[in-house]
Coordinates of C-alpha atoms in Angstrom, one line a residue:
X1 CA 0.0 0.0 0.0
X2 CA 1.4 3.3 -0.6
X3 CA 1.7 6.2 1.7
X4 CA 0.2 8.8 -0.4
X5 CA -2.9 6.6 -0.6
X6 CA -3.1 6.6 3.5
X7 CA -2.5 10.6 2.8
X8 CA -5.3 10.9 0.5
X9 CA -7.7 9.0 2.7
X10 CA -6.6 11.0 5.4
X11 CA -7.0 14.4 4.0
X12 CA -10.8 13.3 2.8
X13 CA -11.0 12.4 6.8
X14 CA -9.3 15.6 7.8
X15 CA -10.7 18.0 4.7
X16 CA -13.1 16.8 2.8
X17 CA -15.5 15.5 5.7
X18 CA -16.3 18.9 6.7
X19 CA -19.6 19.8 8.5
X20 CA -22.4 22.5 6.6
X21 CA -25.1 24.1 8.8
X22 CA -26.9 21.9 10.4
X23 CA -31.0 22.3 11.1
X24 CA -32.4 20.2 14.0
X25 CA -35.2 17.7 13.7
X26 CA -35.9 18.8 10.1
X27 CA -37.2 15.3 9.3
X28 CA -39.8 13.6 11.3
X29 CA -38.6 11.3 13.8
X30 CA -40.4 8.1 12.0
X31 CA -38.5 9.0 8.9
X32 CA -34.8 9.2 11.1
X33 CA -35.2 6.3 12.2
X34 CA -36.5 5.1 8.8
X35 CA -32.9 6.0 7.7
X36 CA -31.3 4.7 10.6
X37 CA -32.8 1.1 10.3
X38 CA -32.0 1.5 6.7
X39 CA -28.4 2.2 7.1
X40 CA -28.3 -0.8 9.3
X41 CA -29.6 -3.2 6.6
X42 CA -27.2 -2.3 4.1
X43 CA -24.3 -3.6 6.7
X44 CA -25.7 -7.2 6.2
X45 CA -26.5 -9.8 3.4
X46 CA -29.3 -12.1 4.7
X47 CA -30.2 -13.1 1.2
X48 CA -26.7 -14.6 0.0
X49 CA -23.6 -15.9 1.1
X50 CA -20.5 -13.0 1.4
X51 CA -17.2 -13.6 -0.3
X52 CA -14.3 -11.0 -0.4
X53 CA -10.7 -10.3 -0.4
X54 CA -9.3 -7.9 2.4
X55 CA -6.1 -5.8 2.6
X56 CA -6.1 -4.5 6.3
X57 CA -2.9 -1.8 6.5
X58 CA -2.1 -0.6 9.7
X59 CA 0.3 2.3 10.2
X60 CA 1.9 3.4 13.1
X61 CA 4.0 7.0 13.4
X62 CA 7.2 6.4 13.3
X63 CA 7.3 3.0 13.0
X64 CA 6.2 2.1 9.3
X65 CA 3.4 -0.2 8.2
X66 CA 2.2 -3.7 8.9
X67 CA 0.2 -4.8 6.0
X68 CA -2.4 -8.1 6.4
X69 CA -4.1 -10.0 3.4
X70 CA -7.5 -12.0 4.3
X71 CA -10.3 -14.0 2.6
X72 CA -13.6 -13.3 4.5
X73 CA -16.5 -15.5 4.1
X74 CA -20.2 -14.4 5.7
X75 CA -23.5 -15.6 6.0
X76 CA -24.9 -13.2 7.9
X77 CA -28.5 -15.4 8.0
X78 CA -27.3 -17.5 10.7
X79 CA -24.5 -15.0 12.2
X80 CA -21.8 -17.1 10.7
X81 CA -18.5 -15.6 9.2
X82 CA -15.0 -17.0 9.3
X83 CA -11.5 -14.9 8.3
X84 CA -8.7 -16.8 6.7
X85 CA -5.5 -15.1 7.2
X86 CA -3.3 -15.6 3.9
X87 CA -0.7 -12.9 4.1
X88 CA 2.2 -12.0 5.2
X89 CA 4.1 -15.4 5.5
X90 CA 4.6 -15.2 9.1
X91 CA 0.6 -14.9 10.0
X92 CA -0.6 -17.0 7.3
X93 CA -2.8 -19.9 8.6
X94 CA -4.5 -17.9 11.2
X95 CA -7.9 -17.3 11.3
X96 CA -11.2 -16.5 13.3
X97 CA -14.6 -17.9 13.0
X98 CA -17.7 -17.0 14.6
X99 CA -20.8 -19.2 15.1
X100 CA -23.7 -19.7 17.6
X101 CA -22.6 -15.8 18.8
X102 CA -18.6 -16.7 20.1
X103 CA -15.9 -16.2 17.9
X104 CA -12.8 -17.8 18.2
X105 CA -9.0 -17.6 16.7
X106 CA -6.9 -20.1 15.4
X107 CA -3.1 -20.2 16.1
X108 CA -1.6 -22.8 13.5
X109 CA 1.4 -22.5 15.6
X110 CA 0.5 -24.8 18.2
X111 CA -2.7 -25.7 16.6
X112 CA -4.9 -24.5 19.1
X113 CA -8.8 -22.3 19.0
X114 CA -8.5 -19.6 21.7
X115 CA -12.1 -17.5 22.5
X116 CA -11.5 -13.9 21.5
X117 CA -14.5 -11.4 21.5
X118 CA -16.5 -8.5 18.7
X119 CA -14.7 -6.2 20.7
X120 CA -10.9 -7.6 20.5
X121 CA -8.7 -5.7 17.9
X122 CA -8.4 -7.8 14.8
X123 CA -4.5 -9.0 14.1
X124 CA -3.7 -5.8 16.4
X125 CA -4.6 -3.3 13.9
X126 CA -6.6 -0.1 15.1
X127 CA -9.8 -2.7 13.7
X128 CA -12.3 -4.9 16.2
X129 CA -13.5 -8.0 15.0
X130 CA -16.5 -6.7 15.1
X131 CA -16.2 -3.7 12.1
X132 CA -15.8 -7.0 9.9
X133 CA -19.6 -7.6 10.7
X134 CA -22.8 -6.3 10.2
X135 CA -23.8 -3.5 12.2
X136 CA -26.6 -3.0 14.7
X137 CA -27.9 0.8 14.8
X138 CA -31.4 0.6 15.0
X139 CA -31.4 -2.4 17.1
X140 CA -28.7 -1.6 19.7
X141 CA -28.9 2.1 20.1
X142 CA -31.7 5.4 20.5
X143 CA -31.5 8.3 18.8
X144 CA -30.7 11.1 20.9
X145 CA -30.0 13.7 18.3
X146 CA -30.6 13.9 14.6
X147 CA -28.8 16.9 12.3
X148 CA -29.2 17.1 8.7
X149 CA -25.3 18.5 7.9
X150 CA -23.5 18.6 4.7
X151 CA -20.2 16.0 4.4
X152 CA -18.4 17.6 1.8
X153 CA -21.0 17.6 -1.0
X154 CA -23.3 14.9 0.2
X155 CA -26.1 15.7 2.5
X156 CA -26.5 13.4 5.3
X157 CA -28.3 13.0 8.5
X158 CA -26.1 13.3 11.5
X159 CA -27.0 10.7 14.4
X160 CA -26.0 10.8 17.9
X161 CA -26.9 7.2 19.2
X162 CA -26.5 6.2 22.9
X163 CA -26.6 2.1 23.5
X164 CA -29.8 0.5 24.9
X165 CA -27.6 -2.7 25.4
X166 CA -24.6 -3.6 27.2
X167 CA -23.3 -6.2 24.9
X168 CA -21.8 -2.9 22.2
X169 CA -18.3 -2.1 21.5
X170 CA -18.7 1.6 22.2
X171 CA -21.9 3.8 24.7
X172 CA -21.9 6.2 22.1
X173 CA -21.6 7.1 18.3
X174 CA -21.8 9.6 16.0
X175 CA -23.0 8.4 12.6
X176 CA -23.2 10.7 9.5
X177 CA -25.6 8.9 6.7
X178 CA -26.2 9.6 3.2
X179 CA -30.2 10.7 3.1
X180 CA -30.2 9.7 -0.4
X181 CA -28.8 5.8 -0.2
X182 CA -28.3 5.1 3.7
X183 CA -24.7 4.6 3.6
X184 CA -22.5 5.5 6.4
X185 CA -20.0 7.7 5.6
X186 CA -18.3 8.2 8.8
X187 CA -18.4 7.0 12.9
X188 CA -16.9 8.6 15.3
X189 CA -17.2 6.2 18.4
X190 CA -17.0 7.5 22.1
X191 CA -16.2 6.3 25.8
X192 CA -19.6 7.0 28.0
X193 CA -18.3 10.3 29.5
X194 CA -18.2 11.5 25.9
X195 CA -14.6 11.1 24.9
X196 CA -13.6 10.3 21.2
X197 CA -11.8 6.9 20.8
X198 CA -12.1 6.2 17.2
X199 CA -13.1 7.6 13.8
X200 CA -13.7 5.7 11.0
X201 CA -14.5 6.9 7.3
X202 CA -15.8 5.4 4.4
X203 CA -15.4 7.8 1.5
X204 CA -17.1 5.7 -1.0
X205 CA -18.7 2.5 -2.3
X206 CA -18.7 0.1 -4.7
X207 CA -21.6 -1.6 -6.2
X208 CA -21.7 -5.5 -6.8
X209 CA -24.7 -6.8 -8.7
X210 CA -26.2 -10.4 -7.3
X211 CA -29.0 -12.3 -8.2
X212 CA -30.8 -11.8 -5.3
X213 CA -30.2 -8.0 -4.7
X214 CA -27.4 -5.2 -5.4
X215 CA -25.1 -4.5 -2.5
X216 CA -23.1 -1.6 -1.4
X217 CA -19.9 -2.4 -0.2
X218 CA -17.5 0.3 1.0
X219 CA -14.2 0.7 -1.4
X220 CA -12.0 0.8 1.6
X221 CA -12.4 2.2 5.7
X222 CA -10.3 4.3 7.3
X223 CA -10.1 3.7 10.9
X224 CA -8.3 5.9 13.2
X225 CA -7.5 5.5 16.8
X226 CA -7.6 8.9 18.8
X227 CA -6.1 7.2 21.9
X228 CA -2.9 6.5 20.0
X229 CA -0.7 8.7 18.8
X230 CA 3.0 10.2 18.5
X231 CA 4.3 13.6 18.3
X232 CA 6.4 13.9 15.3
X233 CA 7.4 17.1 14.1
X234 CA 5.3 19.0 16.1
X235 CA 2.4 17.5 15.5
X236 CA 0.6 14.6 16.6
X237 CA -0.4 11.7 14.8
X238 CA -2.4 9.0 15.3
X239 CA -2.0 5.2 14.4
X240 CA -4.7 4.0 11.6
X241 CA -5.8 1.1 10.0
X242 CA -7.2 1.1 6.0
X243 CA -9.2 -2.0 4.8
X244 CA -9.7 -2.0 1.6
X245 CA -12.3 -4.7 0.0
X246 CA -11.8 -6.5 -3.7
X247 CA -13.3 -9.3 -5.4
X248 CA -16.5 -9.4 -3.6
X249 CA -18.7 -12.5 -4.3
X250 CA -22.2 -13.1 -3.4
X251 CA -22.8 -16.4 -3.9
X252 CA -23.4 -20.2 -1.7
X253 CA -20.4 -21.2 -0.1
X254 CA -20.1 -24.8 1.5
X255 CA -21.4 -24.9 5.0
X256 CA -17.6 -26.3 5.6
X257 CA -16.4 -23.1 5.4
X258 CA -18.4 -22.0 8.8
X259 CA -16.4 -24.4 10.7
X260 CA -13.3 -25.1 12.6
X261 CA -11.9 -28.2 10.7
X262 CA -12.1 -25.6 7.5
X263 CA -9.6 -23.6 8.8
X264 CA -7.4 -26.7 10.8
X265 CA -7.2 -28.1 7.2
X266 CA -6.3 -24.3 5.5
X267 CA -3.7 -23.6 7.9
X268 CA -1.3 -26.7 6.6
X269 CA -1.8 -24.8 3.0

């Protein structure tokens, strides 16, 4: 990956995500949370089976980049998805799965599944597990504040959310989604007494075309962490983690795949 893609990226984050004026309330409530639950449902892919090739870059100031390559498989019907870890050589083999709501990680090292949770960093990037799943706005959180703002030239609807459940990563978000298609273009997530931990943006989307629908998937995320950072030449900066998404297939894959033999056998690959 090369750095001035990470600095292009960041300036949209930076620049190009800028807030317009804002007007309170200027929807009804029905139709914020119309949006809301819509932005929800184009996280996930009940209809089909999810196929797609990830390139997870973490980069840390002053200490260069760590770049991961992953196949990710979904079926998002019964809450099933497995990650197979295929690059660099030193991490390939490893993998997680989730099924019947744990998830767990496979070391080929020794061989062994250890539990890990939605809320564990994924290969200890600035990522969670969970960000490689779909996401749960409507259900899991309330609106406590809706702005319609301008994100550079999109309009969107601005969300505050606060959790009505325990079992979330983060209390509180801030969620800014297209009126026009429901897509999330950026999440700022925050502690409970209001501080900011991470910001993620998603600057645009691709389009893949199935039989049973036509999904949006995001070209690539930028996720920074605002906890972690390093003053270099005056300035601080903080560590962040780009996943970019190729290849995306909707289509059946064997129910094999959702399994821990699946990955036991992959890892001797």
């Amino acid at each position: 990956m090369k750095k001035h893609g990470y600095r292009y990226i960041t300036a949209l984050l930076f620049s190009f995500f800028v807030l317009g004026i804002c007007q309170s309330w200027a929807l009804s409530q029905a139709e914020y949370e119309s949006l809301l639950k819509r932005a929800e449902n184009n996280t996930a892919f009940y209809e089909t089976d999810f196929k797609g090739n990830y390139t997870v870059v973490q980069n840390k100031p002053g200490e260069g980049q760590n770049v991961t390559e992953a196949v990710m498989y979904r079926r998002d019907k019964t809450g099933s998805w497995t990650i197979l870890v295929t690059g660099p050589a030193k991490e390939k083999g490893k993998g997680y799965l989730q099924f019947d709501n744990n998830i767990w990680f496979f070391d080929p090292a020794d061989k062994r599944f250890t539990f890990t949770s939605a809320k564990d960093k994924f290969q200890n990037t600035n990522a969670n597990n969970s960000d490689f799943a779909p996401q749960h706005y409507a259900r899991d959180y309330s609106i406590e504040k809706a702005e319609e703002v301008t994100l550079g030239k999109m309009n969107c609807v601005l969300f505050t959310l606060k959790a009505k459940v325990d079992s979330v990563d983060y209390p509180m978000l801030k969620l800014w989604v297209t009126k026009d298609d429901g897509l999330v273009r950026k999440k700022e997530d925050y502690s409970l007494s209001g501080q900011k931990l991470r910001t993620t943006a998603i600057p645009s989307y691709q389009l893949i075309k199935a039989i049973e629908n036509n999904y949006s998937i995001p070209v690539s995320m930028l996720i920074q962490d605002n906890l972690k950072g390093k003053k270099i030449g005056g300035k601080v900066q903080y560590e962040q983690t780009q996943i970019t998404i190729r290849n995306v297939v909707f289509e059946k894959v064997s129910d094999a795949v959702y399994t821990k033999p699946y990955l036991e056998m992959n890892s001797a690959k």
